[in-house]
Short mmCIF file of C-alpha atoms and ligand atoms in Angstrom, two decimals:
data_model
loop_
_atom_site.label_atom_id
_atom_site.label_comp_id
_atom_site.label_asym_id
_atom_site.label_seq_id
_atom_site.Cartn_x
_atom_site.Cartn_y
_atom_site.Cartn_z
CA MET C 1 16.03 -9.23 -25.94
CA THR C 2 18.75 -10.56 -23.61
CA HIS C 3 17.23 -13.43 -21.66
CA GLY C 4 14.90 -16.37 -22.18
CA HIS C 5 11.95 -17.04 -19.92
CA LEU C 6 10.73 -15.25 -16.78
CA VAL C 7 8.10 -16.80 -14.54
CA VAL C 8 6.13 -14.65 -12.11
CA ILE C 9 4.05 -16.38 -9.42
CA GLY C 10 0.95 -14.26 -8.74
CA GLY C 11 -0.94 -12.01 -11.16
CA SER C 12 -1.97 -9.17 -8.87
CA VAL C 13 -0.37 -5.70 -8.77
CA ALA C 14 3.16 -6.76 -7.75
CA GLY C 15 3.26 -9.64 -10.24
CA LEU C 16 1.96 -7.50 -13.09
CA MET C 17 4.47 -4.74 -12.35
CA ALA C 18 7.34 -7.26 -12.30
CA ALA C 19 6.13 -8.77 -15.60
CA ALA C 20 5.88 -5.33 -17.20
CA ALA C 21 9.28 -4.30 -15.87
CA ALA C 22 11.01 -7.35 -17.35
CA SER C 23 9.08 -7.78 -20.59
CA ASP C 24 11.53 -6.02 -22.89
CA ARG C 25 14.51 -7.96 -21.49
CA PHE C 26 13.00 -11.48 -21.72
CA GLU C 27 11.73 -13.31 -24.77
CA ARG C 28 8.75 -14.59 -22.80
CA VAL C 29 7.14 -13.78 -19.49
CA THR C 30 4.63 -16.19 -17.93
CA VAL C 31 2.51 -15.06 -15.01
CA VAL C 32 1.17 -18.04 -13.04
CA GLU C 33 -2.10 -17.11 -11.34
CA ARG C 34 -4.32 -19.47 -9.38
CA ASP C 35 -7.50 -17.41 -9.93
CA GLN C 36 -9.32 -17.63 -13.23
CA LEU C 37 -9.10 -13.99 -14.42
CA SER C 38 -11.97 -12.38 -16.26
CA GLY C 39 -12.10 -9.35 -18.53
CA SER C 40 -14.30 -7.41 -16.15
CA PRO C 41 -13.45 -5.59 -12.92
CA GLU C 42 -14.69 -8.20 -10.42
CA PRO C 43 -13.38 -8.91 -6.91
CA ARG C 44 -11.68 -12.34 -6.80
CA ALA C 45 -10.79 -14.96 -4.21
CA GLY C 46 -7.00 -14.58 -4.48
CA VAL C 47 -7.20 -10.88 -3.58
CA PRO C 48 -9.65 -10.87 -0.65
CA GLN C 49 -8.80 -7.24 0.11
CA GLY C 50 -10.06 -6.31 -3.36
CA ASN C 51 -13.42 -5.02 -2.18
CA GLN C 52 -11.86 -2.74 0.44
CA VAL C 53 -10.93 0.93 -0.06
CA HIS C 54 -7.71 1.39 -2.08
CA VAL C 55 -5.79 4.50 -3.19
CA ILE C 56 -2.37 4.65 -4.82
CA LEU C 57 0.10 7.15 -3.37
CA PRO C 58 1.74 9.75 -5.66
CA LEU C 59 5.05 7.85 -5.39
CA GLY C 60 3.41 4.61 -6.50
CA LEU C 61 1.86 6.34 -9.46
CA GLU C 62 5.26 7.72 -10.49
CA ARG C 63 6.86 4.28 -10.18
CA MET C 64 4.07 2.77 -12.29
CA GLU C 65 4.55 5.44 -14.96
CA GLU C 66 8.27 4.57 -15.10
CA VAL C 67 7.39 0.95 -15.86
CA LEU C 68 4.22 1.48 -17.91
CA PRO C 69 4.32 5.00 -19.39
CA GLY C 70 0.85 6.48 -19.84
CA ILE C 71 -0.79 4.27 -17.19
CA ARG C 72 -1.98 7.31 -15.22
CA GLN C 73 -3.95 8.43 -18.26
CA ASN C 74 -5.32 4.89 -18.71
CA PHE C 75 -6.70 5.00 -15.17
CA VAL C 76 -8.28 8.40 -15.72
CA GLU C 77 -9.86 7.30 -19.02
CA ARG C 78 -11.59 4.44 -17.17
CA GLY C 79 -13.11 6.79 -14.62
CA CYS C 80 -10.52 6.58 -11.80
CA LEU C 81 -10.24 9.91 -10.05
CA GLU C 82 -6.97 11.81 -9.88
CA PHE C 83 -7.06 14.01 -6.79
CA ASP C 84 -4.90 15.94 -4.36
CA GLN C 85 -5.70 14.30 -1.06
CA LEU C 86 -4.22 17.00 1.21
CA ALA C 87 -6.16 19.76 -0.55
CA THR C 88 -9.49 18.04 -1.15
CA VAL C 89 -9.97 15.53 1.69
CA PRO C 90 -10.09 17.07 5.19
CA MET C 91 -8.18 14.87 7.59
CA MET C 92 -8.57 14.70 11.33
CA SER C 93 -5.63 13.55 13.42
CA GLU C 94 -5.42 13.08 17.18
CA SER C 95 -4.75 16.82 17.45
CA GLY C 96 -7.55 18.07 15.23
CA TRP C 97 -8.10 18.92 11.58
CA LYS C 98 -4.92 19.10 9.53
CA VAL C 99 -4.38 22.27 7.52
CA ARG C 100 -5.49 21.74 3.92
CA VAL C 101 -2.70 22.46 1.41
CA ASP C 102 -1.95 21.79 -2.25
CA SER C 103 0.37 18.79 -2.59
CA ALA C 104 0.59 15.98 -5.17
CA ASN C 105 -1.97 13.81 -6.93
CA ALA C 106 -3.01 10.33 -5.90
CA VAL C 107 -5.45 8.19 -7.92
CA ALA C 108 -8.62 6.64 -6.49
CA PHE C 109 -10.57 3.63 -7.81
CA ARG C 110 -12.25 0.41 -6.89
CA ARG C 111 -9.40 -2.04 -6.66
CA PRO C 112 -10.61 -4.61 -9.27
CA LEU C 113 -10.81 -1.86 -11.92
CA PHE C 114 -7.29 -0.66 -11.09
CA GLU C 115 -5.90 -4.18 -11.45
CA LEU C 116 -7.82 -4.77 -14.68
CA VAL C 117 -6.40 -1.61 -16.29
CA ILE C 118 -2.84 -2.72 -15.38
CA ARG C 119 -3.50 -6.27 -16.60
CA GLU C 120 -4.78 -5.03 -19.96
CA ARG C 121 -1.65 -2.89 -20.41
CA VAL C 122 0.64 -5.76 -19.46
CA LEU C 123 -1.04 -8.29 -21.76
CA ALA C 124 -0.83 -5.75 -24.61
CA LEU C 125 2.97 -5.90 -24.34
CA GLY C 126 2.74 -9.02 -26.51
CA ASN C 127 5.24 -11.38 -24.85
CA VAL C 128 3.48 -11.65 -21.47
CA SER C 129 0.90 -14.39 -20.94
CA ILE C 130 -1.08 -15.56 -17.94
CA ARG C 131 -1.15 -19.25 -17.13
CA HIS C 132 -3.94 -20.42 -14.88
CA GLY C 133 -2.45 -22.63 -12.19
CA SER C 134 -1.29 -22.81 -8.62
CA ALA C 135 2.45 -22.89 -7.90
CA ARG C 136 3.51 -25.54 -5.35
CA GLY C 137 7.29 -25.21 -5.17
CA PHE C 138 10.54 -24.37 -6.95
CA LEU C 139 12.68 -26.37 -9.35
CA LEU C 140 16.32 -26.30 -8.29
CA SER C 141 19.58 -26.88 -10.19
CA ASP C 142 21.52 -30.06 -9.28
CA ASP C 143 24.16 -28.02 -7.46
CA ARG C 144 21.33 -26.20 -5.62
CA SER C 145 22.79 -22.83 -6.57
CA ARG C 146 19.83 -21.49 -8.56
CA VAL C 147 16.12 -21.76 -9.13
CA LEU C 148 15.18 -23.29 -12.47
CA GLY C 149 11.44 -22.72 -12.45
CA THR C 150 8.29 -23.66 -10.59
CA ARG C 151 6.19 -26.76 -10.05
CA LEU C 152 2.40 -26.50 -10.25
CA ARG C 153 -0.29 -28.21 -8.22
CA ASP C 154 -1.36 -30.27 -11.27
CA GLY C 155 2.13 -31.81 -11.37
CA SER C 156 3.37 -29.85 -14.38
CA GLU C 157 6.64 -27.93 -14.30
CA ILE C 158 7.53 -24.58 -15.87
CA GLU C 159 11.21 -23.99 -16.53
CA ALA C 160 12.54 -20.45 -16.26
CA ASP C 161 15.73 -18.42 -16.30
CA PHE C 162 14.44 -16.24 -13.47
CA VAL C 163 11.52 -16.56 -11.02
CA VAL C 164 9.66 -13.78 -9.21
CA ASP C 165 7.47 -14.60 -6.23
CA ALA C 166 4.59 -12.10 -6.13
CA SER C 167 2.08 -14.39 -4.44
CA GLY C 168 1.16 -12.00 -1.64
CA ARG C 169 1.26 -11.88 2.12
CA ARG C 170 0.50 -15.59 2.46
CA THR C 171 3.34 -16.66 0.16
CA LYS C 172 4.44 -20.27 0.59
CA SER C 173 8.01 -19.51 -0.49
CA PRO C 174 9.44 -19.74 3.06
CA ALA C 175 8.02 -23.25 3.43
CA TRP C 176 9.03 -24.32 -0.09
CA LEU C 177 12.59 -23.14 0.51
CA GLN C 178 12.76 -24.87 3.89
CA ASP C 179 11.62 -28.10 2.24
CA LEU C 180 14.61 -27.71 -0.08
CA GLY C 181 16.98 -27.21 2.87
CA PHE C 182 17.28 -23.41 2.81
CA GLY C 183 16.60 -21.09 5.75
CA ALA C 184 13.35 -19.15 6.09
CA PRO C 185 13.58 -15.34 6.20
CA THR C 186 13.42 -13.63 9.57
CA GLU C 187 9.98 -12.12 10.12
CA VAL C 188 9.52 -8.64 11.54
CA ARG C 189 6.07 -7.89 12.90
CA ALA C 190 4.18 -4.99 14.45
CA ASN C 191 0.61 -6.08 15.10
CA ALA C 192 -2.18 -3.67 16.04
CA TYR C 193 -4.96 -5.99 14.80
CA MET C 194 -6.85 -3.85 12.32
CA GLY C 195 -10.30 -4.48 10.86
CA TYR C 196 -11.94 -2.84 7.82
CA ALA C 197 -15.53 -2.79 6.68
CA THR C 198 -16.10 -1.13 3.30
CA GLN C 199 -19.20 -0.21 1.37
CA PHE C 200 -19.23 1.58 -1.98
CA VAL C 201 -21.66 4.48 -1.98
CA ARG C 202 -22.81 7.54 -3.88
CA ILE C 203 -22.73 10.87 -2.08
CA PRO C 204 -25.60 13.23 -2.98
CA GLU C 205 -24.67 16.67 -4.31
CA GLY C 206 -23.82 19.26 -1.64
CA VAL C 207 -23.24 16.82 1.24
CA LEU C 208 -19.45 17.25 1.23
CA ASP C 209 -19.36 21.06 1.11
CA GLY C 210 -16.86 21.18 -1.75
CA ALA C 211 -14.56 18.47 -0.36
CA LEU C 212 -14.07 15.07 -2.02
CA GLY C 213 -14.07 12.98 1.14
CA LEU C 214 -13.09 12.79 4.79
CA VAL C 215 -10.40 10.92 6.73
CA VAL C 216 -10.72 10.30 10.47
CA HIS C 217 -8.14 7.63 11.22
CA PRO C 218 -8.17 5.64 14.43
CA ALA C 219 -5.24 6.44 16.70
CA PRO C 220 -3.70 5.15 19.92
CA GLY C 221 -6.30 5.98 22.55
CA HIS C 222 -9.18 6.05 20.07
CA HIS C 223 -9.55 2.79 18.20
CA ARG C 224 -12.50 3.64 15.96
CA GLY C 225 -12.28 5.68 12.80
CA GLY C 226 -13.01 5.59 9.12
CA VAL C 227 -12.54 7.14 5.71
CA LEU C 228 -14.71 8.35 2.91
CA LEU C 229 -12.65 8.59 -0.27
CA PRO C 230 -13.50 9.06 -3.91
CA ALA C 231 -13.14 5.91 -6.03
CA ASP C 232 -14.12 5.82 -9.71
CA ASN C 233 -17.04 6.79 -11.93
CA GLY C 234 -18.78 8.86 -9.27
CA VAL C 235 -18.60 6.17 -6.58
CA HIS C 236 -17.02 6.69 -3.14
CA SER C 237 -15.46 4.09 -0.80
CA LEU C 238 -16.82 4.35 2.73
CA SER C 239 -14.79 2.39 5.28
CA ALA C 240 -15.05 1.87 9.01
CA ILE C 241 -11.67 1.01 10.53
CA GLY C 242 -11.04 -0.41 13.98
CA MET C 243 -7.79 -1.21 15.77
CA MET C 244 -6.81 -3.65 18.50
CA ARG C 245 -9.50 -6.17 17.49
CA ASP C 246 -12.31 -3.61 17.68
CA TYR C 247 -13.61 -4.82 14.32
CA PRO C 248 -16.42 -3.00 12.48
CA PRO C 249 -19.47 -5.10 11.61
CA ARG C 250 -20.96 -6.08 8.27
CA GLU C 251 -24.60 -4.95 8.75
CA ARG C 252 -25.44 -1.36 7.83
CA GLU C 253 -26.85 -0.03 11.15
CA GLY C 254 -23.92 -1.38 13.16
CA PHE C 255 -21.50 -0.10 10.50
CA LEU C 256 -23.01 3.41 10.73
CA ASP C 257 -22.97 3.29 14.54
CA PHE C 258 -19.29 2.35 14.38
CA LEU C 259 -18.59 5.37 12.13
CA ASP C 260 -20.44 7.57 14.64
CA ASP C 261 -17.73 6.65 17.15
CA ALA C 262 -14.94 8.21 15.06
CA ARG C 263 -13.39 11.35 16.52
CA SER C 264 -15.42 13.54 14.17
CA PRO C 265 -19.21 13.15 14.16
CA LEU C 266 -19.18 14.28 10.52
CA LEU C 267 -18.14 10.84 9.29
CA GLY C 268 -21.25 9.13 10.63
CA GLU C 269 -23.48 12.04 9.58
CA ILE C 270 -22.22 11.98 5.99
CA ALA C 271 -22.33 8.17 5.92
CA ARG C 272 -26.01 8.25 6.90
CA ARG C 273 -26.71 10.47 3.88
CA SER C 274 -24.82 8.18 1.47
CA VAL C 275 -26.57 5.86 -0.99
CA PRO C 276 -25.13 2.29 -0.95
CA VAL C 277 -24.21 0.68 -4.26
CA SER C 278 -22.65 -2.48 -2.78
CA ASP C 279 -22.81 -4.79 0.21
CA ILE C 280 -20.53 -4.17 3.17
CA ASN C 281 -17.43 -6.38 3.13
CA THR C 282 -15.04 -6.91 6.01
CA TYR C 283 -11.34 -7.73 6.25
CA HIS C 284 -9.15 -8.38 9.31
CA GLN C 285 -5.36 -8.35 9.45
CA ASP C 286 -2.92 -8.83 12.33
CA GLY C 287 -0.65 -6.01 11.16
CA ASN C 288 2.66 -5.15 9.54
CA LEU C 289 4.71 -8.12 8.38
CA ARG C 290 8.14 -7.86 6.77
CA ARG C 291 10.28 -10.79 5.67
CA ARG C 292 14.01 -10.11 5.58
CA TRP C 293 14.67 -11.97 2.30
CA GLU C 294 17.77 -9.85 1.69
CA ASP C 295 19.52 -11.48 4.68
CA GLU C 296 18.96 -15.06 3.54
CA SER C 297 21.29 -17.02 1.32
CA LEU C 298 18.67 -17.96 -1.24
CA PRO C 299 19.23 -19.90 -4.43
CA ASP C 300 20.09 -17.43 -7.20
CA ARG C 301 17.54 -16.15 -9.77
CA LEU C 302 14.72 -15.86 -7.23
CA LEU C 303 13.27 -12.44 -6.33
CA VAL C 304 10.44 -11.82 -3.86
CA VAL C 305 8.34 -8.68 -4.35
CA GLY C 306 5.10 -7.06 -3.17
CA ASP C 307 3.23 -8.23 -0.09
CA ALA C 308 5.28 -11.44 -0.10
CA SER C 309 8.23 -9.28 0.91
CA ALA C 310 6.37 -6.86 3.19
CA SER C 311 2.78 -5.94 3.89
CA PHE C 312 1.60 -3.08 5.99
CA ASN C 313 -1.35 -1.80 7.93
CA PRO C 314 -3.29 -0.57 4.87
CA ILE C 315 -4.33 2.66 6.58
CA TYR C 316 -1.07 4.12 5.28
CA GLY C 317 -1.77 3.04 1.69
CA GLN C 318 1.78 1.84 1.00
CA GLY C 319 1.34 -1.69 -0.39
CA MET C 320 0.87 -1.05 -4.09
CA THR C 321 3.54 1.64 -4.07
CA LEU C 322 5.99 -0.98 -2.79
CA ALA C 323 4.70 -3.37 -5.44
CA ALA C 324 5.42 -0.75 -8.12
CA SER C 325 8.82 0.02 -6.57
CA GLY C 326 9.79 -3.65 -6.86
CA GLY C 327 8.98 -3.57 -10.57
CA ARG C 328 10.87 -0.35 -11.11
CA LEU C 329 13.98 -1.66 -9.31
CA LEU C 330 13.89 -4.88 -11.34
CA LYS C 331 13.65 -2.84 -14.54
CA ALA C 332 16.59 -0.63 -13.54
CA ALA C 333 18.75 -3.68 -12.84
CA LEU C 334 17.81 -5.47 -16.06
CA ASP C 335 18.44 -2.30 -18.09
CA THR C 336 21.98 -1.91 -16.78
CA ARG C 337 23.25 -5.49 -16.42
CA SER C 338 23.76 -8.17 -19.02
CA SER C 339 23.88 -11.17 -16.67
CA LEU C 340 21.11 -12.47 -14.43
CA ASP C 341 23.65 -13.86 -11.96
CA ALA C 342 23.31 -12.26 -8.51
CA LEU C 343 20.81 -9.77 -9.92
CA ALA C 344 17.98 -11.02 -7.68
CA HIS C 345 20.12 -10.61 -4.58
CA ASP C 346 21.03 -7.04 -5.47
CA VAL C 347 17.45 -6.03 -6.35
CA GLN C 348 16.26 -7.64 -3.10
CA GLY C 349 18.76 -5.44 -1.24
CA ASP C 350 17.62 -2.28 -3.06
CA LEU C 351 14.00 -3.13 -2.34
CA ALA C 352 14.81 -3.72 1.33
CA ARG C 353 15.84 -0.07 1.67
CA VAL C 354 12.47 1.11 0.37
CA ILE C 355 10.67 -1.40 2.57
CA ASP C 356 12.63 -0.27 5.63
CA ALA C 357 11.40 3.30 5.20
CA ALA C 358 7.79 2.19 4.72
CA PHE C 359 7.93 -0.28 7.58
CA SER C 360 9.54 2.21 9.95
CA MET C 361 6.63 4.61 9.37
CA SER C 362 3.67 2.23 9.65
CA ALA C 363 5.08 -0.07 12.33
CA ALA C 364 6.17 2.89 14.47
CA VAL C 365 2.65 4.31 14.63
CA ASP C 366 1.02 0.90 15.14
CA SER C 367 3.44 0.01 17.93
CA MET C 368 2.05 2.96 19.91
CA PHE C 369 -1.35 1.27 20.31
CA GLU C 370 -1.57 -0.09 23.83
CA GLY C 371 -1.39 -3.88 23.68
CA SER C 372 0.18 -4.00 20.21
CA GLU C 373 2.71 -6.78 19.74
CA CYS C 374 6.12 -6.41 18.06
CA THR C 375 8.57 -9.09 16.99
CA ASN C 376 12.10 -8.12 15.90
CA PHE C 377 10.96 -4.50 15.81
CA THR C 378 11.94 -1.81 18.29
CA PRO C 379 9.16 0.73 18.91
CA PRO C 380 10.16 4.40 18.65
CA SER C 381 11.86 6.02 21.65
CA PRO C 382 9.98 8.53 23.88
CA GLU C 383 11.87 11.37 22.09
CA GLU C 384 10.80 10.08 18.69
CA CYS C 385 7.19 9.77 19.93
CA ALA C 386 7.30 13.34 21.25
CA TYR C 387 8.63 14.60 17.91
CA ALA C 388 5.91 12.71 16.00
CA ALA C 389 3.22 14.07 18.33
CA ALA C 390 4.50 17.62 17.85
CA VAL C 391 4.39 17.16 14.06
CA GLU C 392 0.78 16.00 14.31
CA GLU C 393 -0.13 19.03 16.41
CA LEU C 394 1.74 21.52 14.25
CA ALA C 395 0.16 20.10 11.10
CA THR C 396 -3.18 21.42 12.39
CA VAL C 397 -1.94 25.04 12.39
CA ASP C 398 1.16 25.27 10.19
CA PRO C 399 0.71 24.69 6.43
CA GLU C 400 4.44 23.95 5.93
CA VAL C 401 4.38 21.14 8.48
CA ALA C 402 1.05 19.83 7.15
CA LEU C 403 2.61 19.64 3.69
CA ALA C 404 5.80 17.98 4.96
CA ALA C 405 3.82 15.38 6.93
CA GLY C 406 1.71 14.61 3.87
CA MET C 407 4.70 14.40 1.52
CA ALA C 408 6.61 12.14 3.92
CA ALA C 409 3.68 9.73 3.78
CA PHE C 410 3.02 10.10 0.03
CA TYR C 411 6.69 9.58 -0.89
CA ILE C 412 7.49 7.11 1.93
CA ASP C 413 10.33 9.33 3.02
CA PRO C 414 10.56 10.05 6.76
CA GLU C 415 13.53 12.36 6.09
CA VAL C 416 11.11 15.00 4.75
CA LEU C 417 10.17 15.58 8.39
CA ARG C 418 13.81 15.90 9.43
CA THR C 419 14.91 18.78 7.21
CA GLU C 420 16.48 21.66 9.09
CA ALA C 421 13.51 23.94 8.41
CA ILE C 422 10.94 21.46 9.67
CA GLN C 423 13.04 20.46 12.67
CA LEU C 424 13.35 24.10 13.71
CA ARG C 425 9.60 24.60 13.54
CA VAL C 426 8.93 21.41 15.51
CA GLU C 427 11.57 22.13 18.17
CA ASP C 428 10.25 25.71 18.59
CA TRP C 429 6.79 24.30 19.07
CA ILE C 430 7.94 21.76 21.67
CA ASP C 431 9.93 24.47 23.55
CA SER C 432 7.01 26.91 23.53
CA GLU C 433 4.77 24.37 25.29
CA ARG C 434 1.90 25.75 23.25
CA THR C 435 -1.11 23.61 22.39
CA THR C 436 -3.42 23.88 19.42
CA GLY C 437 -6.40 24.58 21.64
CA GLY C 438 -8.47 21.89 19.98
CA ALA C 439 -10.67 22.25 16.92
CA ASP C 440 -14.38 21.70 16.52
CA PRO C 441 -14.58 18.06 15.34
CA GLY C 442 -17.98 18.82 13.83
CA ARG C 443 -16.64 21.41 11.34
CA TYR C 444 -13.81 20.79 8.98
CA PRO C 445 -11.62 23.51 7.44
CA THR C 446 -12.90 24.62 4.05
CA GLU C 447 -9.91 26.83 3.17
CA VAL C 448 -6.92 25.42 1.25
CA ARG C 449 -3.89 27.35 2.54
CA SER C 450 -0.80 28.17 0.53
CA THR C 451 2.73 27.19 1.50
CA ASP C 452 6.21 28.43 0.56
CA SER C 453 7.01 24.98 -0.70
CA THR C 454 3.82 24.21 -2.62
CA ALA C 455 5.61 24.84 -5.92
CA ALA C 456 8.56 22.71 -4.87
CA ALA C 457 6.20 19.97 -3.73
CA ALA C 458 4.64 19.77 -7.16
CA THR C 459 8.02 18.73 -8.58
CA PHE C 460 9.06 16.63 -5.59
C1 FAD O 1 -7.91 -3.82 3.60
C2 FAD O 1 -6.76 -3.47 2.71
C3 FAD O 1 -6.71 -2.23 2.13
C4 FAD O 1 -5.62 -1.87 1.35
N1 FAD O 1 -5.54 -0.61 0.85
C5 FAD O 1 -4.46 -0.24 0.14
C6 FAD O 1 -4.35 1.09 -0.38
O1 FAD O 1 -5.21 1.95 -0.19
N2 FAD O 1 -3.23 1.39 -1.09
C7 FAD O 1 -2.22 0.48 -1.32
O2 FAD O 1 -1.24 0.80 -1.98
N3 FAD O 1 -2.32 -0.78 -0.85
C8 FAD O 1 -3.39 -1.15 -0.13
N4 FAD O 1 -3.47 -2.43 0.35
C9 FAD O 1 -2.39 -3.40 0.03
C10 FAD O 1 -2.56 -3.96 -1.39
O3 FAD O 1 -3.80 -4.61 -1.50
C11 FAD O 1 -1.40 -4.89 -1.76
O4 FAD O 1 -0.19 -4.31 -1.38
C12 FAD O 1 -1.40 -5.16 -3.25
O5 FAD O 1 -2.47 -5.96 -3.63
C13 FAD O 1 -0.11 -5.80 -3.80
O6 FAD O 1 -0.06 -7.05 -3.35
P1 FAD O 1 0.61 -8.26 -4.14
O7 FAD O 1 0.41 -8.15 -5.61
O8 FAD O 1 1.96 -8.43 -3.61
O9 FAD O 1 -0.27 -9.49 -3.57
P2 FAD O 1 -1.83 -9.75 -3.65
O10 FAD O 1 -2.58 -8.59 -4.13
O11 FAD O 1 -2.21 -10.35 -2.35
O12 FAD O 1 -1.94 -10.87 -4.78
C14 FAD O 1 -1.31 -12.11 -4.72
C15 FAD O 1 -1.67 -12.87 -6.00
O13 FAD O 1 -1.00 -14.12 -6.04
C16 FAD O 1 -1.92 -15.14 -6.37
N5 FAD O 1 -1.38 -16.37 -5.77
C17 FAD O 1 -1.18 -16.62 -4.46
N6 FAD O 1 -0.61 -17.81 -4.29
C18 FAD O 1 -0.43 -18.33 -5.53
C19 FAD O 1 0.13 -19.56 -6.02
N7 FAD O 1 0.61 -20.48 -5.18
N8 FAD O 1 0.14 -19.78 -7.35
C20 FAD O 1 -0.37 -18.84 -8.22
N9 FAD O 1 -0.89 -17.69 -7.81
C21 FAD O 1 -0.93 -17.43 -6.49
C22 FAD O 1 -3.24 -14.67 -5.78
O14 FAD O 1 -4.35 -15.30 -6.37
C23 FAD O 1 -3.16 -13.17 -6.10
O15 FAD O 1 -3.59 -12.91 -7.40
C24 FAD O 1 -4.56 -2.80 1.13
C25 FAD O 1 -4.62 -4.08 1.73
C26 FAD O 1 -5.69 -4.40 2.53
C27 FAD O 1 -5.70 -5.73 3.20
#
């Protein structure tokens, strides 16, 4: 044990991962959470997105394992489904059905169960406790050089050697810091005004023809789409997704009608055969929001992680992977350094590089929706758009490109699509002026095709 007391503001995924990451380097870790947390997997007010579809990317799962070894198995034991999304969930893009290939495993669940499993693991560490309360500001040293803890709404103060803000997209840290005379971080935005409506359902035997779900994302030019994904314990998440303020409704007939308007009629057809096990819940979000904390001269010993640092259009499923990455980076820094001085600044910089990759992928696509609004973000050039469009097309006929596109998304690594081999294929395709000829949107591919790099992908 090297340090004294760590305080984490926010007890959702990012806060829990930070607490777990730091627990063996601090004598005590206190997670301050404004919601009263129960021992059952219930949606809660502080995480309003909790009753929407959630899946963790393979990269996020790996990062979680690095911080909490065995967590993957804990999820599976509680009924969360480990599955290879590219192989088992047919996916329709603007250009048609993507080729199905073996790739890497994600895990599916209802979000409150996922969080509960992590919370149980974190509390079992022994030196982490959760304090019910709402943070209202930071305590600052007399010379204003470092944060000394947090002040709660009830007037009490908690002193700490290091503070992590994991209070989510609506963090008040920028305002608290401004009140103390510091600058607020520059905000980067790419807004395509997305709306979700999610219902948990059971899918009768035989309806999915051997697949585990279906993804028909909205795209520029077609604002309505949806997903059917496995969750846990035999339940599926069924979500209607609309872009550019075309929000799906909360009542079942309208919800099903909305799904009928996706580019594949299969989504609505399957949805109509599903058996609801929950109400329909809705969620609206302006879009991608990144705060450039790494550029600010903040008081020392303050780190901002999770959605408080960047939150994304959830279609791309990146948020919890970034939350886990924040924890993993904090752990790496604490394991290799004996002093806490300047550690927060360096971890914030490391995290910024991961965020940049994620943001560049989600914001680039969202900025292509007509009428989307960007602040401090430059949309991709026409050449970059042409390359991305060619990748989408090729992924409907070429298993190697389908795999690369999937792995770039799963591992938040756009460079996977810029290897020499992939570039050659894409440039050949663009030069040939071929088109895919269109696929029948009413029939998805049932074959899982093999790739040269499937084996390599498994150890990516
Ligand atoms: C519709 C939707 C679908 C999504 N789907 C996915 C997906 O498939 N995959 C994925 O990886 N991500 C997804 N996300 C993103 C994911 O939900 C977040 O990235 C994830 O919850 C991590 O966020 P966080 O822990 O930083 O903040 P949050 O989950 O927002 O939690 C913040 C916590 O801080 C607490 N808090 C806030 N203020 C205070 C305060 N002042 N004092 C004390 N406590 C406070 C809150 O009560 C809450 O517990 C989705 C998001 C949305 C909106």
